[in-house]
Coordinates of C-alpha atoms and ligand atoms in Angstrom, one line a residue:
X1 CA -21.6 7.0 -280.3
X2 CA -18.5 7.4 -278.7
X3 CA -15.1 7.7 -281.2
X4 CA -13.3 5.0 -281.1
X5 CA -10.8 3.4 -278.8
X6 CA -7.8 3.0 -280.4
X7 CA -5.7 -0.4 -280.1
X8 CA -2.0 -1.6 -281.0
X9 CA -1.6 -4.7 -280.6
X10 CA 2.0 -5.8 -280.3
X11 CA 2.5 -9.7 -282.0
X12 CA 0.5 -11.5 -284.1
X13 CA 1.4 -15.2 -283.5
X14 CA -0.7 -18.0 -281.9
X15 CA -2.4 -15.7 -279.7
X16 CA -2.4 -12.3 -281.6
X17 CA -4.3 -14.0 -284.6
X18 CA -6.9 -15.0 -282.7
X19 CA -7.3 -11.3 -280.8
X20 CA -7.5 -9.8 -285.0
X21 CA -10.4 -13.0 -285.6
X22 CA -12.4 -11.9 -282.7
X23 CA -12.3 -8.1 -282.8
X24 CA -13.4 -8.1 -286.5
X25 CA -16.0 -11.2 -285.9
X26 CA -17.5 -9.4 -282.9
X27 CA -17.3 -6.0 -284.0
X28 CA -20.8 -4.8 -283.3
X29 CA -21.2 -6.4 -280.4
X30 CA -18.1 -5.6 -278.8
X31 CA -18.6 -2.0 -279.8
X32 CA -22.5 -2.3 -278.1
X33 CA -20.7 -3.7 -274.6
X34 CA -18.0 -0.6 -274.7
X35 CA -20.2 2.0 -275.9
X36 CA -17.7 2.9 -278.7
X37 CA -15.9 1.0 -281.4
X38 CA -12.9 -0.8 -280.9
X39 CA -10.3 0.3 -283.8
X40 CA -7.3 -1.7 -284.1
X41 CA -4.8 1.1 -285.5
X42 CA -1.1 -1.1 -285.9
X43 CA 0.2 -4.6 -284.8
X44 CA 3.5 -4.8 -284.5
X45 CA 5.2 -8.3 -285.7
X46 CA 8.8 -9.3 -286.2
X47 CA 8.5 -10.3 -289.9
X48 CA 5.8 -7.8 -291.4
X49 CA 6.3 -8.5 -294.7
X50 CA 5.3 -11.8 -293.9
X51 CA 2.3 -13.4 -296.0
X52 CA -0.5 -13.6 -293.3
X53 CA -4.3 -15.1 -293.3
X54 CA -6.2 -12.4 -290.9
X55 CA -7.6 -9.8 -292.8
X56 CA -5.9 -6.9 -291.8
X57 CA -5.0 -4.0 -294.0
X58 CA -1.3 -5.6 -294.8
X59 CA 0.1 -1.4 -294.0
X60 CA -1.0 -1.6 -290.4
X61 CA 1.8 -4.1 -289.9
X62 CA 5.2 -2.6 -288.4
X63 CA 8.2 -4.4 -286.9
X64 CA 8.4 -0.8 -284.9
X65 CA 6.6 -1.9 -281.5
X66 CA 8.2 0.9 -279.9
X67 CA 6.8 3.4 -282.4
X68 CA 3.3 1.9 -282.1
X69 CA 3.4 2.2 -278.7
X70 CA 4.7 6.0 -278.9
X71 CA 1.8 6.7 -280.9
X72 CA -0.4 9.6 -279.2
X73 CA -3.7 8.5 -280.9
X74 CA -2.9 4.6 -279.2
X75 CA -5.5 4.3 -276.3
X76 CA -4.9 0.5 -275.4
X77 CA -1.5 -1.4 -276.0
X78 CA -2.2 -5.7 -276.3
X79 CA 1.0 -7.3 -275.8
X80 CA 0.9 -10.7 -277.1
X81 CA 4.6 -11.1 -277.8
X82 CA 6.0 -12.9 -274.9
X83 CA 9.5 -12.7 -272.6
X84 CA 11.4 -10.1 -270.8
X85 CA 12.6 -7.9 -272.8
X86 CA 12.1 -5.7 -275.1
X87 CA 8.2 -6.3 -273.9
X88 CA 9.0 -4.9 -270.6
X89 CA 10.2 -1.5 -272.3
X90 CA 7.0 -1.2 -274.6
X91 CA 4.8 -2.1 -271.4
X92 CA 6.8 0.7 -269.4
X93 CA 6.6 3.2 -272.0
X94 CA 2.6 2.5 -272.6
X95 CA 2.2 2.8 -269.1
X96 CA 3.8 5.7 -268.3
X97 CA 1.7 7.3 -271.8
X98 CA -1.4 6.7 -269.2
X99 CA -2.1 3.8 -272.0
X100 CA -4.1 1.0 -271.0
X101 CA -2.0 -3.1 -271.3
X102 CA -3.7 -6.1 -271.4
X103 CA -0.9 -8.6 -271.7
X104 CA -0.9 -12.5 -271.8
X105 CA 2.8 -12.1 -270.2
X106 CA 3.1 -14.2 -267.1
X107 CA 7.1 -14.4 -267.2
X108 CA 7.1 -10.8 -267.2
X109 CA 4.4 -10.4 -265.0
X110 CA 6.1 -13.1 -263.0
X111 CA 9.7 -11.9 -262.7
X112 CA 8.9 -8.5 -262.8
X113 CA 5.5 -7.5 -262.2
X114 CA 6.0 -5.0 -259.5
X115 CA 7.9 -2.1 -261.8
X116 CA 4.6 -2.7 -264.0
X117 CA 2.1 -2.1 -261.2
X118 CA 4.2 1.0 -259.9
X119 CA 3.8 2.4 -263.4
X120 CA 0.4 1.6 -264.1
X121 CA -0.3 3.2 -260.4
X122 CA 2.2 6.4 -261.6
X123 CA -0.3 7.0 -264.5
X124 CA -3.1 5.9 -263.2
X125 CA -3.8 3.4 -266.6
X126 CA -5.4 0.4 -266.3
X127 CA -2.9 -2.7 -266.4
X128 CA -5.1 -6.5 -267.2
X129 CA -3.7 -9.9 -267.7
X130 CA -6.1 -12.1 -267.0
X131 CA -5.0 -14.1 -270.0
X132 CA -1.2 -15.2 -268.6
X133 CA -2.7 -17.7 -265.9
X134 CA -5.1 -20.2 -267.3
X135 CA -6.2 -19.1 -270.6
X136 CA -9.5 -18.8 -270.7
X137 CA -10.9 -19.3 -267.4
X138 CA -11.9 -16.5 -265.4
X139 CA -9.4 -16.6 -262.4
X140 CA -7.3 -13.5 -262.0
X141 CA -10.5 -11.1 -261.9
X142 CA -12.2 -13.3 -258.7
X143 CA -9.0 -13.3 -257.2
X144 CA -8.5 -9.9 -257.7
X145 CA -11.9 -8.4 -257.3
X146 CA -14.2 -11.2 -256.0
X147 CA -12.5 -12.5 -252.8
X148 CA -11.1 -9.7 -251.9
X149 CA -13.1 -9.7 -248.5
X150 CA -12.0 -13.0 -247.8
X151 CA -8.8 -14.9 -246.6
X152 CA -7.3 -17.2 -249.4
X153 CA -5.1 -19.9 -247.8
X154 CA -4.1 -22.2 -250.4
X155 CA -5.0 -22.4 -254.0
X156 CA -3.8 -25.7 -255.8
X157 CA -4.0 -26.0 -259.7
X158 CA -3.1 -27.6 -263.0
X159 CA -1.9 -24.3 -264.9
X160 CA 0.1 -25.5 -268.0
X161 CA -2.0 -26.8 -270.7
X162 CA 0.7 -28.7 -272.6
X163 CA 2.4 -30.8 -269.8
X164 CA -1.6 -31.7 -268.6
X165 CA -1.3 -33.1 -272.1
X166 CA 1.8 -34.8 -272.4
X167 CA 1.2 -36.6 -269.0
X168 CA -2.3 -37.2 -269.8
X169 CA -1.6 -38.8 -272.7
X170 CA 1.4 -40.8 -271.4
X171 CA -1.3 -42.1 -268.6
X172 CA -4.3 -42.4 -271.6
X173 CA -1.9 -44.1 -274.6
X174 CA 1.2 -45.2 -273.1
X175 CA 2.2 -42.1 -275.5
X176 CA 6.4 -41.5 -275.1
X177 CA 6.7 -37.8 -273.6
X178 CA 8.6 -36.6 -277.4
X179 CA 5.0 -37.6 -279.1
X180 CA 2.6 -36.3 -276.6
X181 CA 5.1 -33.1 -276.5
X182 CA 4.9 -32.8 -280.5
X183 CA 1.6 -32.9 -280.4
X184 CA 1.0 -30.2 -278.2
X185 CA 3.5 -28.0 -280.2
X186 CA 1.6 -28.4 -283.1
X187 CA -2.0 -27.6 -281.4
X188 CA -0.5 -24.6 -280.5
X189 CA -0.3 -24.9 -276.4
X190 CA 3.5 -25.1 -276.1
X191 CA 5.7 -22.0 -276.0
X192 CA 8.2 -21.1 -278.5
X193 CA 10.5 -23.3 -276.6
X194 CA 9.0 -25.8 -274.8
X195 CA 11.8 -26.0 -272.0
X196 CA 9.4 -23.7 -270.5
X197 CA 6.6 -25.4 -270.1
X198 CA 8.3 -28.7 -269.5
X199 CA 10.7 -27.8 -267.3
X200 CA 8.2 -25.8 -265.4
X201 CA 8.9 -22.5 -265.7
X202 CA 5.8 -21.6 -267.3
X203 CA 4.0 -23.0 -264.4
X204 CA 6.3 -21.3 -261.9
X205 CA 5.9 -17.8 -263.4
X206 CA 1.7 -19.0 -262.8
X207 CA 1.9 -19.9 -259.8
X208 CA 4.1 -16.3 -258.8
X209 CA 1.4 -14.4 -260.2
X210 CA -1.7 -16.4 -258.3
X211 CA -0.1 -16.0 -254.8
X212 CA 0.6 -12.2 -255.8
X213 CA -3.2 -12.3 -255.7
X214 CA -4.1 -14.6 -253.7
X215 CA -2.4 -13.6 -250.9
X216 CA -2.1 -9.9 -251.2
X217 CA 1.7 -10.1 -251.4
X218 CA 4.4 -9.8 -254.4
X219 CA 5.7 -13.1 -254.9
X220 CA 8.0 -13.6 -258.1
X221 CA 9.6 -17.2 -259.8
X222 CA 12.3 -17.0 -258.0
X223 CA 9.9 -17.2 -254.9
X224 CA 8.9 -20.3 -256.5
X225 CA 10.3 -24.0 -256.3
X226 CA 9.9 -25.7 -259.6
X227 CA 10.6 -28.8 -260.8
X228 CA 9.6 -30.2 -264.4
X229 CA 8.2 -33.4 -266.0
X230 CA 11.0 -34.2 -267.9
X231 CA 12.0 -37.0 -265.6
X232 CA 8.8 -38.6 -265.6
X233 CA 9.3 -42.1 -267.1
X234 CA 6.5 -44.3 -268.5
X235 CA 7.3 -46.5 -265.8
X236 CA 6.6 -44.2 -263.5
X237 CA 3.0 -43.1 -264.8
X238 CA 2.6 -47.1 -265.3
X239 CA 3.5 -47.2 -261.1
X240 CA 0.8 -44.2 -260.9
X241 CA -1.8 -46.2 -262.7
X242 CA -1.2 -49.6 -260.1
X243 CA -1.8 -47.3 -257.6
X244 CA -5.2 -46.1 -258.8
X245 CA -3.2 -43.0 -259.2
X246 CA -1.8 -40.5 -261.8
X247 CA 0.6 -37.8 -262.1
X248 CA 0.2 -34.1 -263.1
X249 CA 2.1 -31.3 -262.7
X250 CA 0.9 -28.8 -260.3
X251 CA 1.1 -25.4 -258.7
X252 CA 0.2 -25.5 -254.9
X253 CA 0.4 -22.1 -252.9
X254 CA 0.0 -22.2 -249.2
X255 CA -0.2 -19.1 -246.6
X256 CA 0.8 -20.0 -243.0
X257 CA 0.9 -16.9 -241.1
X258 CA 3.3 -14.4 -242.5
X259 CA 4.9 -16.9 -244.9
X260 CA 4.3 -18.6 -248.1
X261 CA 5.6 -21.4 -249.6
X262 CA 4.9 -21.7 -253.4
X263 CA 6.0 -24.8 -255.4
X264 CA 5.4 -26.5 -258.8
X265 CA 6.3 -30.2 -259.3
X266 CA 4.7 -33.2 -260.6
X267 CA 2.6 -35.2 -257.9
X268 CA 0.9 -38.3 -257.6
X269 CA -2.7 -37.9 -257.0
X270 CA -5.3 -40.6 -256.2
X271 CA -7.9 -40.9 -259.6
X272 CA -10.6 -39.9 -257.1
X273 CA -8.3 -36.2 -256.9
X274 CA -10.9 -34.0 -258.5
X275 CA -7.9 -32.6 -260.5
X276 CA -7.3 -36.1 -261.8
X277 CA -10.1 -36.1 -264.3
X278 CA -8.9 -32.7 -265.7
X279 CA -7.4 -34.0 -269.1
X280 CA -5.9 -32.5 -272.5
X281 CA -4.7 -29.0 -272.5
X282 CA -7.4 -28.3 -269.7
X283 CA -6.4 -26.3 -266.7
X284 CA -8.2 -26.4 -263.1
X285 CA -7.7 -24.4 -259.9
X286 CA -8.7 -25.1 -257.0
X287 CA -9.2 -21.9 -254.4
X288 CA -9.3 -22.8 -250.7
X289 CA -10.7 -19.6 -248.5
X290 CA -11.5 -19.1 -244.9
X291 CA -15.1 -18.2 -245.4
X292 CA -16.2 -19.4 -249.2
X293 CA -14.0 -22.7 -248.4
X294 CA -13.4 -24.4 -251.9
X295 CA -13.8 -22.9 -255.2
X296 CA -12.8 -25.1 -258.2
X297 CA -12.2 -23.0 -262.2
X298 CA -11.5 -25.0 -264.6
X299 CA -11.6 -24.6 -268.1
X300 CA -9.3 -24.9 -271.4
X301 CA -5.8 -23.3 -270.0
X302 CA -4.0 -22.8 -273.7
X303 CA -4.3 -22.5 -276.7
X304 CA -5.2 -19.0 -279.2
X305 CA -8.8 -19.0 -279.4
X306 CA -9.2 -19.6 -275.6
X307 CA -6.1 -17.2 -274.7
X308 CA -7.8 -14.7 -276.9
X309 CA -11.1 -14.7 -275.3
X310 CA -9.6 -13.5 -271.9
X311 CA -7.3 -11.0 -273.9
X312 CA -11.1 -10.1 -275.3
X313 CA -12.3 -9.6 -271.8
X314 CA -9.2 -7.3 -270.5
X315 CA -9.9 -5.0 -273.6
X316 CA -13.6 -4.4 -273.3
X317 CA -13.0 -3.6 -269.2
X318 CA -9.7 -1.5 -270.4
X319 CA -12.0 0.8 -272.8
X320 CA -14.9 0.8 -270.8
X321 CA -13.1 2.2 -268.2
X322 CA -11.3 4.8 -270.5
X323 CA -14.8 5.8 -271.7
X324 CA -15.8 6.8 -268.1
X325 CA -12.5 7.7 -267.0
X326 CA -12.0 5.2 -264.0
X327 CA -9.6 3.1 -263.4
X328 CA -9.3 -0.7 -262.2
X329 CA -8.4 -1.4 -258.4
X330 CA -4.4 -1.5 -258.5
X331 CA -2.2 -4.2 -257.2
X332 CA -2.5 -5.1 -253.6
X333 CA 0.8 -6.0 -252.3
X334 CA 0.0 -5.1 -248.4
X335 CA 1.0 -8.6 -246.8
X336 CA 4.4 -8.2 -247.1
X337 CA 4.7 -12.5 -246.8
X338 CA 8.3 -14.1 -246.3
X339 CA 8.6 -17.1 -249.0
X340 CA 10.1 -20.1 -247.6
X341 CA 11.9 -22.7 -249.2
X342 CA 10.6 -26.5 -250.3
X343 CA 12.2 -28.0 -247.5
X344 CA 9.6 -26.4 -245.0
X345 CA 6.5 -28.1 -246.7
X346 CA 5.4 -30.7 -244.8
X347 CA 4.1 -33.9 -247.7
X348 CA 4.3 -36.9 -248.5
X349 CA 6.4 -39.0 -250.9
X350 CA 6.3 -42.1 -253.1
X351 CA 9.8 -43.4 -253.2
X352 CA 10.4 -46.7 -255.9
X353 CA 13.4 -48.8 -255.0
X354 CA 15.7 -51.0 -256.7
X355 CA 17.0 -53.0 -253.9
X356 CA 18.9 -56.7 -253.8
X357 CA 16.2 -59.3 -252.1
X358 CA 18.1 -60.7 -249.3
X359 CA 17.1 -60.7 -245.2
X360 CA 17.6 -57.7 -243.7
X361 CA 17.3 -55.1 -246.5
X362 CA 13.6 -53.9 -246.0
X363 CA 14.5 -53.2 -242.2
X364 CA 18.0 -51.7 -243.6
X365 CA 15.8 -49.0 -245.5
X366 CA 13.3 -48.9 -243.4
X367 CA 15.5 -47.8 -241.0
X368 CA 17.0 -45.1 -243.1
X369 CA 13.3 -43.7 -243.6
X370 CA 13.4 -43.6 -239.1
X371 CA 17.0 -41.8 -239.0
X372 CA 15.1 -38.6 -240.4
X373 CA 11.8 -39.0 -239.0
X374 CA 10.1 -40.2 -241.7
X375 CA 6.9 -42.3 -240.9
X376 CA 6.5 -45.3 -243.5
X377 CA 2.5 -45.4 -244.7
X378 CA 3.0 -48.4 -247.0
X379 CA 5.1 -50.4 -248.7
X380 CA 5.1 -53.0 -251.8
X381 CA 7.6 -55.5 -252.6
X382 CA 7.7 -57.1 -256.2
X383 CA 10.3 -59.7 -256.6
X384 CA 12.4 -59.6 -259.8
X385 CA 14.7 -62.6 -259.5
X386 CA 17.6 -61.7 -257.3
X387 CA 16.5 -58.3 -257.2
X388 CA 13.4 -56.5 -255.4
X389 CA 11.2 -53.1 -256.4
X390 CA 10.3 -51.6 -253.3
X391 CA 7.3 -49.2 -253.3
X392 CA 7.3 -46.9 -250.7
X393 CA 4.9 -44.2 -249.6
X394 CA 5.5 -42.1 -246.8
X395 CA 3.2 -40.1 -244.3
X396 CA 3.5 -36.3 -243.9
X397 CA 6.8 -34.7 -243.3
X398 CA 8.9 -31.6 -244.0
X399 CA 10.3 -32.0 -247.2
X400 CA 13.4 -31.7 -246.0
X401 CA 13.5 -34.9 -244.1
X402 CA 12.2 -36.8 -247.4
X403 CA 14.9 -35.3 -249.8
X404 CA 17.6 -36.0 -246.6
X405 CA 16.1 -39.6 -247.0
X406 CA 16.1 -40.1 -250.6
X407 CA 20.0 -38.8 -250.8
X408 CA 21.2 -41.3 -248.1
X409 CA 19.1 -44.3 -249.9
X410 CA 21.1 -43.3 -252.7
X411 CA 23.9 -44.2 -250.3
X412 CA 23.1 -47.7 -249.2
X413 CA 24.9 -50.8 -250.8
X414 CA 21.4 -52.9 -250.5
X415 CA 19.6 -50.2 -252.6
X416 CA 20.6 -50.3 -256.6
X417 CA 18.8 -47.7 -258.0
X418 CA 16.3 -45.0 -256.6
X419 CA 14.4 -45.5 -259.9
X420 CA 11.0 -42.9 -259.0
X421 CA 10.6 -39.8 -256.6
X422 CA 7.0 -38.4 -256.3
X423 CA 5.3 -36.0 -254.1
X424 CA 1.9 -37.6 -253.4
X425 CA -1.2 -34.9 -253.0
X426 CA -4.4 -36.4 -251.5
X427 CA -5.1 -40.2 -249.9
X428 CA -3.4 -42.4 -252.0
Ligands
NDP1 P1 3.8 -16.7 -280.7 O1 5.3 -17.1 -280.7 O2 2.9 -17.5 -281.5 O3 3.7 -15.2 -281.3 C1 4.6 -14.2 -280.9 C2 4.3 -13.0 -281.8 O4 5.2 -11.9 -281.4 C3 4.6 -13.2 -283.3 O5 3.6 -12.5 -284.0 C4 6.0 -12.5 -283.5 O6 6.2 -12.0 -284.8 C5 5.9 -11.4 -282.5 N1 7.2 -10.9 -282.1 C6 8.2 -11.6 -281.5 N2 9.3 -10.8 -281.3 C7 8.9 -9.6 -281.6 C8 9.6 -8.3 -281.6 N3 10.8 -8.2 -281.2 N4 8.9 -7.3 -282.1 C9 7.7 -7.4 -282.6 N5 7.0 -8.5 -282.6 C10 7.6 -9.6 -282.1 O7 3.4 -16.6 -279.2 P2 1.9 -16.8 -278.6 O8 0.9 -16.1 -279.4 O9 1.8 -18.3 -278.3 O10 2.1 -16.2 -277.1 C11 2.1 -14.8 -276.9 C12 2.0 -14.5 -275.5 O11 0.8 -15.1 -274.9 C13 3.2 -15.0 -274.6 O12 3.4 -14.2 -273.6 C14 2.6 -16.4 -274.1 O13 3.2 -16.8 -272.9 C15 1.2 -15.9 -273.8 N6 0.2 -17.0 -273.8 C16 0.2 -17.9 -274.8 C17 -0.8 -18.9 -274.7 C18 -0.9 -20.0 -275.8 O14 -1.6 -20.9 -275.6 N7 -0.1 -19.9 -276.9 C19 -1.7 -19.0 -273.6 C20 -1.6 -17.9 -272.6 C21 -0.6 -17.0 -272.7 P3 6.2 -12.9 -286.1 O15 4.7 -13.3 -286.3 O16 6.7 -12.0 -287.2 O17 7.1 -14.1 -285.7
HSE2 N1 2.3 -22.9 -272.9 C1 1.2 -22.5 -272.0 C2 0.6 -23.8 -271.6 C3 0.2 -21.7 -272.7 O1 0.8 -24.9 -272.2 O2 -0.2 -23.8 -270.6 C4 -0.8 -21.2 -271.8 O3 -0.3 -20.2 -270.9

């Protein structure tokens, strides 16, 4: 047998517990698949003296990540932690050791990935993160391994396991969005602060590091347009639901040519919308290719256990490939893609009016919706007494055109309130 492969494993929160559970609980059999044990040698936490129920040998705790990660006998660094800094520093500095990282850090990976590839590719270590997009589902490794001999051209998904939640309980129970969001906070699928996963961030930093792959091409958040689910109103999931419709929050990345657009907003989709039955904390992706056409993962997005299993799946590859002293296929960044703003994506809206119910008002709106070349696909009218709700959905157009509408309905004496703005994916 092989000695062993020696890990530090930097955090030991939602995440981290559940890497300590499975290493000890699979121990033989994770040391049959490498060919040598797995040893975990320090986890670095912020509070070590802090009373914890995993099992580990209380002195391998250390608030010293940096020190862990200096360690010469450290062969693997897990970093479970989360943000910017300081986990870009440990990452650097494990990297440039020759270390291998397996890191469930998409904002990192997301806002600055490309200083981490450059010093995995310097030192010729192995750098995993399977576990930032998706949780558990095997995603990053087909996209980065699989299809690499075809040409991905869209790939559309549900990526954040506790806004799937709150708005699929908001749709299921008439839940209010504080409940559903406490809820998800307590099972353990929300980040420290939930702005990011609500506001969209979370998603955005997802979708950054899918197109990377996807499309051969380093595309960051701030490549990405992002809106969150905070202004989604029970009203509005009510309108979803008359529609035969719902709403979820998704990532959609598109190549055209030499550009991307890559965008993450709530959408209306029709309940037929194969990403309309994906539920709870559950995350789906769907992967559109020239030659393997449509390829749907899905699978539980959040969450430890299932975060921990792709964390799992990073290590064994990591010390496998220290064992035989190869190395993982490095970032592939050739494409060189120009992101283009929102505005250039062509789609569709559902626009909810408040308007006053008197002649001349539909064709007054209707008009505005011609001005920018918007083509009207339907419209409902509800009368409420003096006053009118006007649903509108629009066909395809550049986004641009829709938002120049929306901002001069806002305008318009006749129109009292825009009250809902939606981007509608699939055939209502
Ligand atoms: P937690 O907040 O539950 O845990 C964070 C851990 O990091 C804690 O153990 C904390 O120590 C430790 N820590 C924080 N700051 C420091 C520091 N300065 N030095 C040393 N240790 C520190 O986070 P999660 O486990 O939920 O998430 C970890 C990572 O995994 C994040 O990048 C997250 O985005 C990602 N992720 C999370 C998923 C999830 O479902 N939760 C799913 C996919 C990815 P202490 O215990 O003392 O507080
Ligand atoms: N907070 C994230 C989510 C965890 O809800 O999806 C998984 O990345």
């Amino acid at each position: 047998m092989a000695k062993p492969v020696k890990i530090a494993l930097l955090g030991c929160g939602t995440v981290g517990t559940e890497v300590v559970r499975l290493l000890g609980e699979q121990a033989a059999d994770l040391t049959a698949r490498v060919g040598a044990p797995l040893e975990l040698v320090g986890v670095a936490v912020r509070r070590p003296g802090r009373t914890r129920d995993t099992g580990i040998d209380p002195g391998l705790f250390t608030s010293d990540a940096m020190g862990l990660v200096q360690r010469d006998d450290v062969d693997v660094v897990i970093e479970v932690v989360g943000g910017i800094e300081p986990a870009r520093t440990w990452l650097l500095e494990a990297l440039k050791r020759g270390k291998g990282v397996v890191t469930a850090n998409k904002a990192l990976l997301a806002e600055d990935g490309a200083a981490l590839h450059d010093a995995a590719a310097e030192a010729g270590a192995d750098l995993f993160y399977e576990a930032s997009v998706a949780g558990a589902i095997p995603l990053l490794r087909p996209l980065r391994e699989s299809l690499h001999g075809d040409r991905v051209t869209r790939i559309t998904g549900i990526v954040n396991g506790t806004t799937n939640f709150i708005l699929s309980a908001m749709d299921a129970t008439g839940a209010s969005f504080t409940e559903a969001l406490e809820e998800a906070t307590a099972l353990g699928y929300a980040e420290a602060d939930p702005t990011a996963d609500v506001e969209g961030f979370d998603a955005a930093a997802k979708a950054a590091i899918l197109a990377s792959l996807g499309f051969h091409s380093r595309v960051t958040a701030a490549d990405v347009y992002r809106e969150g689910i905070t202004e989604v109103t029970a009203t509005d999931v009510a309108s979803a639901k008359g529609m035969g419709s719902t709403i979820k929050l998704l990532c959609i990345a598109e190549r055209t040519g030499d550009a991307v657009t890559v965008r993450v907003h709530p959408a209306m989709i029709p309940r037929t919308h194969p990403l309309a039955s994906v539920g709870d904390a559950f995350n789906a992706v769907f992967v559109e290719a020239e030659a393997a056409g449509q390829l749907m993962f899905y699978g539980r997005g959040a969450g430890g256990a299932p975060t921990a299993s792709a964390v799992l799946g990073d290590l064994v590859a990591v010390a496998r490939n220290r064992l035989s002293g190869a190395r993982a296929p490095s970032e592939s960044a050739y494409a060189k893609l120009t992101a283009r703003p929102i505005g250039e994506v062509i789609t569709r809206y559902h626009v909810c009016l408040d308007v006053a119910d008197r002649a001349g008002v539909l064709a007054t709106v209707a008009g505005v919706f011609a001005r920018h070349g918007v083509s009207i696909a339907t419209v409902n009218q509800a009368g409420r007494g003096n006053d009118a709700v006007l649903v509108i959905v629009t066909h395809k157009a550049p986004d641009a055109a829709l938002a120049a509408t929306v901002a001069e309905l806002r305008t318009i004496d006749a129109v009292k309130a825009v009250a809902s703005v939606l981007r509608v994916e699939g055939d209502l």
